[in-house]
Amino acid sequence: MSGNWYTEKQTENFGITMKINKTLHVEQTEWQFLEMAETAEWGNMLFLDGMVMTSQKDEFVYHEMVAHVPLFTHPNPENVLVVGGGDGGVIREVMKHPKVKKATLVDIDGKVIEYSKKYLPEIAGELDNPRVEVIVGDGFMHIAKSENEYDVIMVDSTEPMGPAVDLFTKGFYAGIHKALKEDGLFVAQSDNPWFKADLIKQVQSDVKEIFPITKLYTANIPTYPSGLWCFTIGSKKHDPLDVPAEQFHDIDTKYYTKELHSAAFVLPKFVKDLAGE
Amino acid sequence: MSGNWYTEKQTENFGITMKINKTLHVEQTEWQFLEMAETAEWGNMLFLDGMVMTSQKDEFVYHEMVAHVPLFTHPNPENVLVVGGGDGGVIREVMKHPKVKKATLVDIDGKVIEYSKKYLPEIAGELDNPRVEVIVGDGFMHIAKSENEYDVIMVDSTEPMGPAVDLFTKGFYAGIHKALKEDGLFVAQSDNPWFKADLIKQVQSDVKEIFPITKLYTANIPTYPSGLWCFTIGSKKHDPLDVPAEQFHDIDTKYYTKELHSAAFVLPKFVKDLAGE
């Protein structure tokens, strides 16, 4: 990558391209092709199998929106599980919630954790927090053996290919349902409505079969395909659009606000149609 | 462009790249370098000075959001002016409002109109509507000589370089104020908060000096820089966030909904800060 431009083809016919100042690390791990590079526009950036995972400049959007929407929806999120998310960004946001007593991170690829700590320290910094347990292992299996354990589960996966393919199945959502306490809820990143309309429809329909409250929300992430990223929430009891005002507390963010918490669920017409709303 | 990939550098260090099936037209007009191409991902696409202006696949977002937010904010938008917008997309959306008796389009470049009619017919189709007057001319001068005339003005300009540079000045906003009736309002596209933060701050601050109600809203446009596009509204009287429910009527859209009308004003924290809210 060094001294050159890197292009991620987000579809067969469209992509983003960026100047690379310097390649920091390249490795075929047991699970995926990992590249860490210093980019001129976005700061240090992590790529897995050629796809942008996170960058220093825009990472806050994804991490804040995955974490704070479900955490403020649950009245008492004491025990939290993050599946994937080895860069540590979701954990950093989770740690901003004093009600969280314990957060477990299960990422299949220890190398992602290792090189995020090295090259993305302001993202990975809270992985050493004493309230955090880091497990290098299979998130699908971890969920499968958990029962009535978590208040909130966050699925911070790559796209449904490679090691993440199991994380987009109905069996996985059923496992999440079992792993959650009786008033638990989960969120999963669900790609974008411009290039992956069928995936969004499928996830919404699968989650709806299992969770009484299923909703879609979006955020703008400039380095992700189409810039409009979707998140699916599935909840047993608590409705993200019916959060008591006193449940919100002040929090230091660059994207999330309590007003945006609700507004993010107001979807463009064509996305609403995909979600079956 | 034929049989090749075209890259638009949105910043010095970042861009989008897309496969071109076929170049349809290339011309240095009196005002700008015009290219029309058939792309594999986005359908036919118009470029001016190398920048994406509109595409068949995602044009609906921009055109709906420029038109419907101000038109539903005004109780009786009879006389409407569009500055720029030679592709006709904004006019097409304006024509969905039966209250509009007349819409005037003033674009400086007749070639944009000509080739949009030829290669983007579903965008330009309403330019021949009898309620529409098309003027090939200088929007700045048209505004300067108008007084107490329009209910709603929409500024659908290119970025602040080339022929559009005058359209991002305080003098232009003062001219708009004079050209509007006593309860008139205007909207202008205001670029994106990721790469053009200073521009957004400047426009907000300039418009606030002239209009008592100044607000920013956003929409996701995947082929525009960062995918998060901003629009500035300046209004003498009517507040876009205080629209009587009965003022909304059913309208055929793919992005705009009356719920999104309000939600689009709920800004991410860092954008809110730029807007000085």
mmCIF file of N, CA and C in Angstrom, chain B residues 152-275:
data_model
loop_
_atom_site.group_PDB
_atom_site.id
_atom_site.type_symbol
_atom_site.label_atom_id
_atom_site.label_comp_id
_atom_site.label_asym_id
_atom_site.label_seq_id
_atom_site.Cartn_x
_atom_site.Cartn_y
_atom_site.Cartn_z
ATOM 1 N N VAL B 152 -40.944 31.063 -2.232
ATOM 2 C CA VAL B 152 -39.862 30.126 -1.890
ATOM 3 C C VAL B 152 -38.788 30.213 -2.978
ATOM 4 N N ILE B 153 -37.534 30.305 -2.540
ATOM 5 C CA ILE B 153 -36.399 30.277 -3.471
ATOM 6 C C ILE B 153 -35.517 29.082 -3.108
ATOM 7 N N MET B 154 -35.115 28.301 -4.107
ATOM 8 C CA MET B 154 -34.231 27.167 -3.882
ATOM 9 C C MET B 154 -32.935 27.383 -4.647
ATOM 10 N N VAL B 155 -31.825 27.280 -3.958
ATOM 11 C CA VAL B 155 -30.533 27.466 -4.604
ATOM 12 C C VAL B 155 -29.894 26.091 -4.800
ATOM 13 N N ASP B 156 -29.944 25.639 -6.046
ATOM 14 C CA ASP B 156 -29.424 24.312 -6.396
ATOM 15 C C ASP B 156 -28.151 24.545 -7.211
ATOM 16 N N SER B 157 -27.098 24.924 -6.503
ATOM 17 C CA SER B 157 -25.870 25.342 -7.177
ATOM 18 C C SER B 157 -24.833 24.226 -7.165
ATOM 19 N N THR B 158 -23.774 24.415 -7.930
ATOM 20 C CA THR B 158 -22.584 23.580 -7.788
ATOM 21 C C THR B 158 -21.832 24.064 -6.546
ATOM 22 N N GLU B 159 -20.659 23.493 -6.313
ATOM 23 C CA GLU B 159 -19.857 23.921 -5.170
ATOM 24 C C GLU B 159 -19.337 25.349 -5.390
ATOM 25 N N PRO B 160 -18.901 26.009 -4.317
ATOM 26 C CA PRO B 160 -18.496 27.421 -4.453
ATOM 27 C C PRO B 160 -17.176 27.607 -5.194
ATOM 28 N N MET B 161 -17.204 27.264 -6.472
ATOM 29 C CA MET B 161 -16.068 27.547 -7.353
ATOM 30 C C MET B 161 -16.664 27.686 -8.746
ATOM 31 N N GLY B 162 -15.944 28.229 -9.686
ATOM 32 C CA GLY B 162 -16.498 28.421 -11.019
ATOM 33 C C GLY B 162 -17.704 29.342 -10.957
ATOM 34 N N PRO B 163 -18.737 29.059 -11.788
ATOM 35 C CA PRO B 163 -19.850 29.998 -11.915
ATOM 36 C C PRO B 163 -20.654 30.182 -10.630
ATOM 37 N N ALA B 164 -20.505 29.279 -9.643
ATOM 38 C CA ALA B 164 -21.359 29.345 -8.453
ATOM 39 C C ALA B 164 -20.762 30.166 -7.322
ATOM 40 N N VAL B 165 -19.587 30.724 -7.510
ATOM 41 C CA VAL B 165 -18.893 31.336 -6.379
ATOM 42 C C VAL B 165 -19.693 32.492 -5.751
ATOM 43 N N ASP B 166 -20.407 33.266 -6.581
ATOM 44 C CA ASP B 166 -21.217 34.371 -6.057
ATOM 45 C C ASP B 166 -22.397 33.898 -5.209
ATOM 46 N N LEU B 167 -22.774 32.635 -5.394
ATOM 47 C CA LEU B 167 -23.976 32.133 -4.712
ATOM 48 C C LEU B 167 -23.688 31.735 -3.265
ATOM 49 N N PHE B 168 -22.464 31.927 -2.816
ATOM 50 C CA PHE B 168 -22.127 31.631 -1.423
ATOM 51 C C PHE B 168 -21.635 32.889 -0.709
ATOM 52 N N THR B 169 -22.245 34.040 -1.047
ATOM 53 C CA THR B 169 -21.815 35.295 -0.421
ATOM 54 C C THR B 169 -22.966 35.916 0.359
ATOM 55 N N LYS B 170 -22.615 36.747 1.337
ATOM 56 C CA LYS B 170 -23.631 37.421 2.139
ATOM 57 C C LYS B 170 -24.492 38.326 1.252
ATOM 58 N N GLY B 171 -23.875 38.924 0.238
ATOM 59 C CA GLY B 171 -24.624 39.778 -0.683
ATOM 60 C C GLY B 171 -25.718 39.003 -1.397
ATOM 61 N N PHE B 172 -25.445 37.765 -1.711
ATOM 62 C CA PHE B 172 -26.447 36.931 -2.369
ATOM 63 C C PHE B 172 -27.612 36.645 -1.425
ATOM 64 N N TYR B 173 -27.293 36.320 -0.157
ATOM 65 C CA TYR B 173 -28.370 36.026 0.799
ATOM 66 C C TYR B 173 -29.205 37.284 1.057
ATOM 67 N N ALA B 174 -28.552 38.455 1.058
ATOM 68 C CA ALA B 174 -29.299 39.711 1.230
ATOM 69 C C ALA B 174 -30.216 39.931 0.026
ATOM 70 N N GLY B 175 -29.725 39.607 -1.162
ATOM 71 C CA GLY B 175 -30.549 39.708 -2.362
ATOM 72 C C GLY B 175 -31.748 38.776 -2.299
ATOM 73 N N ILE B 176 -31.521 37.573 -1.805
ATOM 74 C CA ILE B 176 -32.621 36.611 -1.659
ATOM 75 C C ILE B 176 -33.673 37.171 -0.707
ATOM 76 N N HIS B 177 -33.206 37.763 0.395
ATOM 77 C CA HIS B 177 -34.134 38.333 1.378
ATOM 78 C C HIS B 177 -35.032 39.370 0.711
ATOM 79 N N LYS B 178 -34.451 40.202 -0.099
ATOM 80 C CA LYS B 178 -35.211 41.252 -0.803
ATOM 81 C C LYS B 178 -36.154 40.657 -1.855
ATOM 82 N N ALA B 179 -35.706 39.596 -2.508
ATOM 83 C CA ALA B 179 -36.503 38.984 -3.579
ATOM 84 C C ALA B 179 -37.699 38.199 -3.034
ATOM 85 N N LEU B 180 -37.623 37.828 -1.761
ATOM 86 C CA LEU B 180 -38.711 37.053 -1.149
ATOM 87 C C LEU B 180 -39.829 37.973 -0.661
ATOM 88 N N LYS B 181 -41.053 37.453 -0.698
ATOM 89 C CA LYS B 181 -42.169 38.159 -0.066
ATOM 90 C C LYS B 181 -41.963 38.222 1.448
ATOM 91 N N GLU B 182 -42.847 38.912 2.139
ATOM 92 C CA GLU B 182 -42.604 39.170 3.569
ATOM 93 C C GLU B 182 -42.683 37.912 4.430
ATOM 94 N N ASP B 183 -43.270 36.842 3.902
ATOM 95 C CA ASP B 183 -43.248 35.590 4.674
ATOM 96 C C ASP B 183 -42.508 34.488 3.886
ATOM 97 N N GLY B 184 -41.583 34.926 3.022
ATOM 98 C CA GLY B 184 -40.867 33.961 2.179
ATOM 99 C C GLY B 184 -39.747 33.234 2.894
ATOM 100 N N LEU B 185 -39.255 32.179 2.240
ATOM 101 C CA LEU B 185 -38.129 31.425 2.793
ATOM 102 C C LEU B 185 -37.311 30.855 1.646
ATOM 103 N N PHE B 186 -36.057 30.508 1.959
ATOM 104 C CA PHE B 186 -35.206 29.912 0.922
ATOM 105 C C PHE B 186 -34.423 28.743 1.489
ATOM 106 N N VAL B 187 -33.942 27.926 0.568
ATOM 107 C CA VAL B 187 -33.062 26.828 0.945
ATOM 108 C C VAL B 187 -31.875 26.829 -0.020
ATOM 109 N N ALA B 188 -30.704 26.468 0.503
ATOM 110 C CA ALA B 188 -29.516 26.340 -0.350
ATOM 111 C C ALA B 188 -28.762 25.083 0.033
ATOM 112 N N GLN B 189 -28.248 24.401 -0.960
ATOM 113 C CA GLN B 189 -27.394 23.259 -0.639
ATOM 114 C C GLN B 189 -26.119 23.809 -0.013
ATOM 115 N N SER B 190 -25.605 23.147 1.015
ATOM 116 C CA SER B 190 -24.479 23.683 1.782
ATOM 117 C C SER B 190 -23.362 22.671 1.989
ATOM 118 N N ASP B 191 -23.184 21.779 1.035
ATOM 119 C CA ASP B 191 -22.032 20.878 1.082
ATOM 120 C C ASP B 191 -22.044 19.957 2.309
ATOM 121 N N ASN B 192 -20.890 19.457 2.738
ATOM 122 C CA ASN B 192 -20.869 18.401 3.756
ATOM 123 C C ASN B 192 -19.979 18.763 4.947
ATOM 124 N N PRO B 193 -20.329 18.214 6.105
ATOM 125 C CA PRO B 193 -19.642 18.612 7.338
ATOM 126 C C PRO B 193 -18.290 17.937 7.564
ATOM 127 N N TRP B 194 -17.986 16.903 6.796
ATOM 128 C CA TRP B 194 -16.728 16.181 7.013
ATOM 129 C C TRP B 194 -15.554 16.892 6.361
ATOM 130 N N PHE B 195 -15.775 17.404 5.150
ATOM 131 C CA PHE B 195 -14.660 18.015 4.404
ATOM 132 C C PHE B 195 -14.804 19.541 4.288
ATOM 133 N N LYS B 196 -15.978 20.055 4.569
ATOM 134 C CA LYS B 196 -16.228 21.490 4.348
ATOM 135 C C LYS B 196 -16.837 22.146 5.580
ATOM 136 N N ALA B 197 -16.263 21.836 6.730
ATOM 137 C CA ALA B 197 -16.795 22.353 7.994
ATOM 138 C C ALA B 197 -16.820 23.885 8.007
ATOM 139 N N ASP B 198 -15.760 24.510 7.519
ATOM 140 C CA ASP B 198 -15.683 25.974 7.571
ATOM 141 C C ASP B 198 -16.752 26.627 6.703
ATOM 142 N N LEU B 199 -17.017 26.012 5.542
ATOM 143 C CA LEU B 199 -18.051 26.547 4.662
ATOM 144 C C LEU B 199 -19.415 26.523 5.351
ATOM 145 N N ILE B 200 -19.715 25.405 5.997
ATOM 146 C CA ILE B 200 -21.014 25.285 6.674
ATOM 147 C C ILE B 200 -21.153 26.328 7.772
ATOM 148 N N LYS B 201 -20.100 26.487 8.551
ATOM 149 C CA LYS B 201 -20.116 27.498 9.616
ATOM 150 C C LYS B 201 -20.359 28.892 9.037
ATOM 151 N N GLN B 202 -19.645 29.199 7.949
ATOM 152 C CA GLN B 202 -19.742 30.516 7.331
ATOM 153 C C GLN B 202 -21.151 30.778 6.801
ATOM 154 N N VAL B 203 -21.701 29.803 6.074
ATOM 155 C CA VAL B 203 -23.037 29.982 5.500
ATOM 156 C C VAL B 203 -24.063 30.169 6.620
ATOM 157 N N GLN B 204 -23.993 29.320 7.647
ATOM 158 C CA GLN B 204 -24.937 29.448 8.762
ATOM 159 C C GLN B 204 -24.843 30.835 9.398
ATOM 160 N N SER B 205 -23.619 31.266 9.619
ATOM 161 C CA SER B 205 -23.434 32.546 10.288
ATOM 162 C C SER B 205 -23.903 33.703 9.392
ATOM 163 N N ASP B 206 -23.608 33.644 8.094
ATOM 164 C CA ASP B 206 -24.066 34.695 7.168
ATOM 165 C C ASP B 206 -25.592 34.740 7.084
ATOM 166 N N VAL B 207 -26.208 33.579 6.943
ATOM 167 C CA VAL B 207 -27.673 33.547 6.784
ATOM 168 C C VAL B 207 -28.361 34.012 8.071
ATOM 169 N N LYS B 208 -27.785 33.642 9.217
ATOM 170 C CA LYS B 208 -28.358 34.068 10.508
ATOM 171 C C LYS B 208 -28.383 35.581 10.672
ATOM 172 N N GLU B 209 -27.424 36.261 10.071
ATOM 173 C CA GLU B 209 -27.419 37.728 10.179
ATOM 174 C C GLU B 209 -28.586 38.353 9.434
ATOM 175 N N ILE B 210 -29.146 37.595 8.476
ATOM 176 C CA ILE B 210 -30.156 38.176 7.590
ATOM 177 C C ILE B 210 -31.563 37.621 7.836
ATOM 178 N N PHE B 211 -31.648 36.345 8.211
ATOM 179 C CA PHE B 211 -32.953 35.708 8.391
ATOM 180 C C PHE B 211 -33.196 35.350 9.864
ATOM 181 N N PRO B 212 -34.369 35.695 10.397
ATOM 182 C CA PRO B 212 -34.635 35.393 11.811
ATOM 183 C C PRO B 212 -34.676 33.893 12.105
ATOM 184 N N ILE B 213 -35.091 33.091 11.123
ATOM 185 C CA ILE B 213 -35.124 31.633 11.325
ATOM 186 C C ILE B 213 -34.103 31.009 10.376
ATOM 187 N N THR B 214 -33.042 30.441 10.925
ATOM 188 C CA THR B 214 -31.993 29.813 10.118
ATOM 189 C C THR B 214 -31.746 28.420 10.662
ATOM 190 N N LYS B 215 -31.848 27.422 9.806
ATOM 191 C CA LYS B 215 -31.665 26.043 10.285
ATOM 192 C C LYS B 215 -30.935 25.200 9.255
ATOM 193 N N LEU B 216 -30.327 24.140 9.753
ATOM 194 C CA LEU B 216 -29.583 23.213 8.906
ATOM 195 C C LEU B 216 -30.259 21.850 8.942
ATOM 196 N N TYR B 217 -30.385 21.203 7.787
ATOM 197 C CA TYR B 217 -30.835 19.808 7.789
ATOM 198 C C TYR B 217 -29.973 19.000 6.846
ATOM 199 N N THR B 218 -30.056 17.680 6.959
ATOM 200 C CA THR B 218 -29.153 16.810 6.200
ATOM 201 C C THR B 218 -29.925 15.704 5.475
ATOM 202 N N ALA B 219 -29.235 15.119 4.510
ATOM 203 C CA ALA B 219 -29.764 13.942 3.813
ATOM 204 C C ALA B 219 -28.583 13.097 3.361
ATOM 205 N N ASN B 220 -28.816 11.802 3.207
ATOM 206 C CA ASN B 220 -27.771 10.882 2.737
ATOM 207 C C ASN B 220 -27.765 10.820 1.218
ATOM 208 N N ILE B 221 -26.673 11.270 0.611
ATOM 209 C CA ILE B 221 -26.520 11.190 -0.851
ATOM 210 C C ILE B 221 -25.231 10.435 -1.143
ATOM 211 N N PRO B 222 -25.338 9.158 -1.545
ATOM 212 C CA PRO B 222 -24.141 8.310 -1.616
ATOM 213 C C PRO B 222 -23.075 8.761 -2.607
ATOM 214 N N THR B 223 -23.459 9.488 -3.676
ATOM 215 C CA THR B 223 -22.442 9.895 -4.654
ATOM 216 C C THR B 223 -21.869 11.282 -4.361
ATOM 217 N N TYR B 224 -22.299 11.920 -3.270
ATOM 218 C CA TYR B 224 -21.752 13.228 -2.885
ATOM 219 C C TYR B 224 -20.725 13.030 -1.773
ATOM 220 N N PRO B 225 -19.755 13.930 -1.678
ATOM 221 C CA PRO B 225 -18.697 13.775 -0.681
ATOM 222 C C PRO B 225 -19.222 13.499 0.729
ATOM 223 N N SER B 226 -18.699 12.430 1.323
ATOM 224 C CA SER B 226 -19.011 11.962 2.683
ATOM 225 C C SER B 226 -20.378 11.298 2.816
ATOM 226 N N GLY B 227 -21.221 11.423 1.809
ATOM 227 C CA GLY B 227 -22.548 10.805 1.890
ATOM 228 C C GLY B 227 -23.532 11.573 2.761
ATOM 229 N N LEU B 228 -23.062 12.633 3.440
ATOM 230 C CA LEU B 228 -23.956 13.399 4.323
ATOM 231 C C LEU B 228 -24.046 14.823 3.797
ATOM 232 N N TRP B 229 -25.175 15.162 3.200
ATOM 233 C CA TRP B 229 -25.287 16.461 2.569
ATOM 234 C C TRP B 229 -26.093 17.425 3.419
ATOM 235 N N CYS B 230 -25.671 18.688 3.431
ATOM 236 C CA CYS B 230 -26.333 19.698 4.254
ATOM 237 C C CYS B 230 -27.128 20.682 3.403
ATOM 238 N N PHE B 231 -28.192 21.170 3.993
ATOM 239 C CA PHE B 231 -29.039 22.190 3.378
ATOM 240 C C PHE B 231 -29.304 23.262 4.424
ATOM 241 N N THR B 232 -29.160 24.524 4.014
ATOM 242 C CA THR B 232 -29.441 25.634 4.925
ATOM 243 C C THR B 232 -30.769 26.253 4.537
ATOM 244 N N ILE B 233 -31.618 26.447 5.524
ATOM 245 C CA ILE B 233 -32.893 27.102 5.275
ATOM 246 C C ILE B 233 -32.867 28.453 5.990
ATOM 247 N N GLY B 234 -33.291 29.483 5.308
ATOM 248 C CA GLY B 234 -33.438 30.802 5.920
ATOM 249 C C GLY B 234 -34.863 31.258 5.682
ATOM 250 N N SER B 235 -35.538 31.677 6.752
ATOM 251 C CA SER B 235 -36.963 31.971 6.628
ATOM 252 C C SER B 235 -37.314 33.255 7.369
ATOM 253 N N LYS B 236 -38.202 34.058 6.759
ATOM 254 C CA LYS B 236 -38.628 35.301 7.404
ATOM 255 C C LYS B 236 -39.665 35.058 8.492
ATOM 256 N N LYS B 237 -40.467 34.024 8.344
ATOM 257 C CA LYS B 237 -41.607 33.861 9.256
ATOM 258 C C LYS B 237 -41.914 32.400 9.600
ATOM 259 N N HIS B 238 -41.987 31.543 8.587
ATOM 260 C CA HIS B 238 -42.440 30.169 8.819
ATOM 261 C C HIS B 238 -41.288 29.272 9.254
ATOM 262 N N ASP B 239 -41.531 28.542 10.354
ATOM 263 C CA ASP B 239 -40.500 27.665 10.915
ATOM 264 C C ASP B 239 -40.685 26.250 10.374
ATOM 265 N N PRO B 240 -39.647 25.683 9.743
ATOM 266 C CA PRO B 240 -39.785 24.322 9.190
ATOM 267 C C PRO B 240 -40.081 23.265 10.262
ATOM 268 N N LEU B 241 -39.825 23.607 11.523
ATOM 269 C CA LEU B 241 -40.119 22.655 12.605
ATOM 270 C C LEU B 241 -41.438 22.971 13.299
ATOM 271 N N ASP B 242 -42.225 23.854 12.707
ATOM 272 C CA ASP B 242 -43.509 24.185 13.313
ATOM 273 C C ASP B 242 -44.571 24.247 12.213
ATOM 274 N N VAL B 243 -44.649 23.162 11.454
ATOM 275 C CA VAL B 243 -45.580 23.097 10.336
ATOM 276 C C VAL B 243 -46.893 22.474 10.826
ATOM 277 N N PRO B 244 -48.016 23.157 10.631
ATOM 278 C CA PRO B 244 -49.297 22.566 11.049
ATOM 279 C C PRO B 244 -49.533 21.234 10.320
ATOM 280 N N ALA B 245 -50.019 20.233 11.058
ATOM 281 C CA ALA B 245 -50.182 18.884 10.498
ATOM 282 C C ALA B 245 -50.977 18.892 9.199
ATOM 283 N N GLU B 246 -52.011 19.749 9.141
ATOM 284 C CA GLU B 246 -52.881 19.751 7.949
ATOM 285 C C GLU B 246 -52.191 20.347 6.721
ATOM 286 N N GLN B 247 -51.030 20.969 6.929
ATOM 287 C CA GLN B 247 -50.302 21.559 5.796
ATOM 288 C C GLN B 247 -49.612 20.495 4.931
ATOM 289 N N PHE B 248 -49.346 19.317 5.522
ATOM 290 C CA PHE B 248 -48.751 18.234 4.741
ATOM 291 C C PHE B 248 -49.829 17.555 3.905
ATOM 292 N N HIS B 249 -49.510 17.235 2.660
ATOM 293 C CA HIS B 249 -50.426 16.414 1.872
ATOM 294 C C HIS B 249 -49.658 15.218 1.336
ATOM 295 N N ASP B 250 -50.396 14.205 0.914
ATOM 296 C CA ASP B 250 -49.734 13.012 0.381
ATOM 297 C C ASP B 250 -48.937 13.378 -0.856
ATOM 298 N N ILE B 251 -47.791 12.736 -0.977
ATOM 299 C CA ILE B 251 -46.909 13.063 -2.084
ATOM 300 C C ILE B 251 -46.116 11.800 -2.413
ATOM 301 N N ASP B 252 -45.861 11.616 -3.689
ATOM 302 C CA ASP B 252 -45.171 10.398 -4.118
ATOM 303 C C ASP B 252 -43.650 10.630 -4.055
ATOM 304 N N THR B 253 -42.999 10.005 -3.088
ATOM 305 C CA THR B 253 -41.556 10.207 -2.898
ATOM 306 C C THR B 253 -40.869 8.871 -2.621
ATOM 307 N N LYS B 254 -39.545 8.890 -2.714
ATOM 308 C CA LYS B 254 -38.747 7.718 -2.357
ATOM 309 C C LYS B 254 -37.868 7.979 -1.129
ATOM 310 N N TYR B 255 -37.697 9.228 -0.753
ATOM 311 C CA TYR B 255 -36.855 9.570 0.403
ATOM 312 C C TYR B 255 -37.650 10.387 1.429
ATOM 313 N N TYR B 256 -38.218 11.491 0.999
ATOM 314 C CA TYR B 256 -38.930 12.395 1.916
ATOM 315 C C TYR B 256 -40.188 11.743 2.492
ATOM 316 N N THR B 257 -40.374 11.941 3.787
ATOM 317 C CA THR B 257 -41.662 11.654 4.422
ATOM 318 C C THR B 257 -41.924 12.819 5.372
ATOM 319 N N LYS B 258 -43.144 12.960 5.836
ATOM 320 C CA LYS B 258 -43.384 14.106 6.726
ATOM 321 C C LYS B 258 -42.703 13.908 8.075
ATOM 322 N N GLU B 259 -42.462 12.656 8.458
ATOM 323 C CA GLU B 259 -41.705 12.406 9.691
ATOM 324 C C GLU B 259 -40.239 12.800 9.492
ATOM 325 N N LEU B 260 -39.690 12.467 8.327
ATOM 326 C CA LEU B 260 -38.296 12.797 8.038
ATOM 327 C C LEU B 260 -38.110 14.312 7.891
ATOM 328 N N HIS B 261 -39.180 15.015 7.481
ATOM 329 C CA HIS B 261 -39.130 16.482 7.385
ATOM 330 C C HIS B 261 -38.554 17.059 8.678
ATOM 331 N N SER B 262 -39.036 16.586 9.804
ATOM 332 C CA SER B 262 -38.525 17.079 11.094
ATOM 333 C C SER B 262 -37.233 16.392 11.506
ATOM 334 N N ALA B 263 -37.168 15.070 11.323
ATOM 335 C CA ALA B 263 -35.996 14.318 11.794
ATOM 336 C C ALA B 263 -34.720 14.768 11.093
ATOM 337 N N ALA B 264 -34.841 15.262 9.855
ATOM 338 C CA ALA B 264 -33.656 15.687 9.104
ATOM 339 C C ALA B 264 -32.960 16.882 9.761
ATOM 340 N N PHE B 265 -33.687 17.588 10.639
ATOM 341 C CA PHE B 265 -33.094 18.733 11.349
ATOM 342 C C PHE B 265 -32.391 18.314 12.641
ATOM 343 N N VAL B 266 -32.545 17.062 13.041
ATOM 344 C CA VAL B 266 -31.869 16.579 14.253
ATOM 345 C C VAL B 266 -30.456 16.172 13.846
ATOM 346 N N LEU B 267 -29.487 16.984 14.219
ATOM 347 C CA LEU B 267 -28.134 16.837 13.686
ATOM 348 C C LEU B 267 -27.231 16.022 14.603
ATOM 349 N N PRO B 268 -26.288 15.280 14.004
ATOM 350 C CA PRO B 268 -25.219 14.705 14.803
ATOM 351 C C PRO B 268 -24.514 15.819 15.592
ATOM 352 N N LYS B 269 -24.023 15.464 16.771
ATOM 353 C CA LYS B 269 -23.407 16.451 17.671
ATOM 354 C C LYS B 269 -22.393 17.353 16.955
ATOM 355 N N PHE B 270 -21.476 16.777 16.169
ATOM 356 C CA PHE B 270 -20.424 17.613 15.577
ATOM 357 C C PHE B 270 -20.972 18.546 14.496
ATOM 358 N N VAL B 271 -22.092 18.169 13.881
ATOM 359 C CA VAL B 271 -22.718 19.033 12.868
ATOM 360 C C VAL B 271 -23.489 20.160 13.569
ATOM 361 N N LYS B 272 -24.160 19.792 14.647
ATOM 362 C CA LYS B 272 -24.857 20.768 15.484
ATOM 363 C C LYS B 272 -23.889 21.859 15.952
ATOM 364 N N ASP B 273 -22.723 21.445 16.350
ATOM 365 C CA ASP B 273 -21.701 22.409 16.781
ATOM 366 C C ASP B 273 -21.310 23.346 15.639
ATOM 367 N N LEU B 274 -21.133 22.782 14.449
ATOM 368 C CA LEU B 274 -20.805 23.616 13.274
ATOM 369 C C LEU B 274 -21.893 24.636 12.998
ATOM 370 N N ALA B 275 -23.146 24.191 13.149
ATOM 371 C CA ALA B 275 -24.288 25.063 12.848
ATOM 372 C C ALA B 275 -24.487 26.109 13.943
#
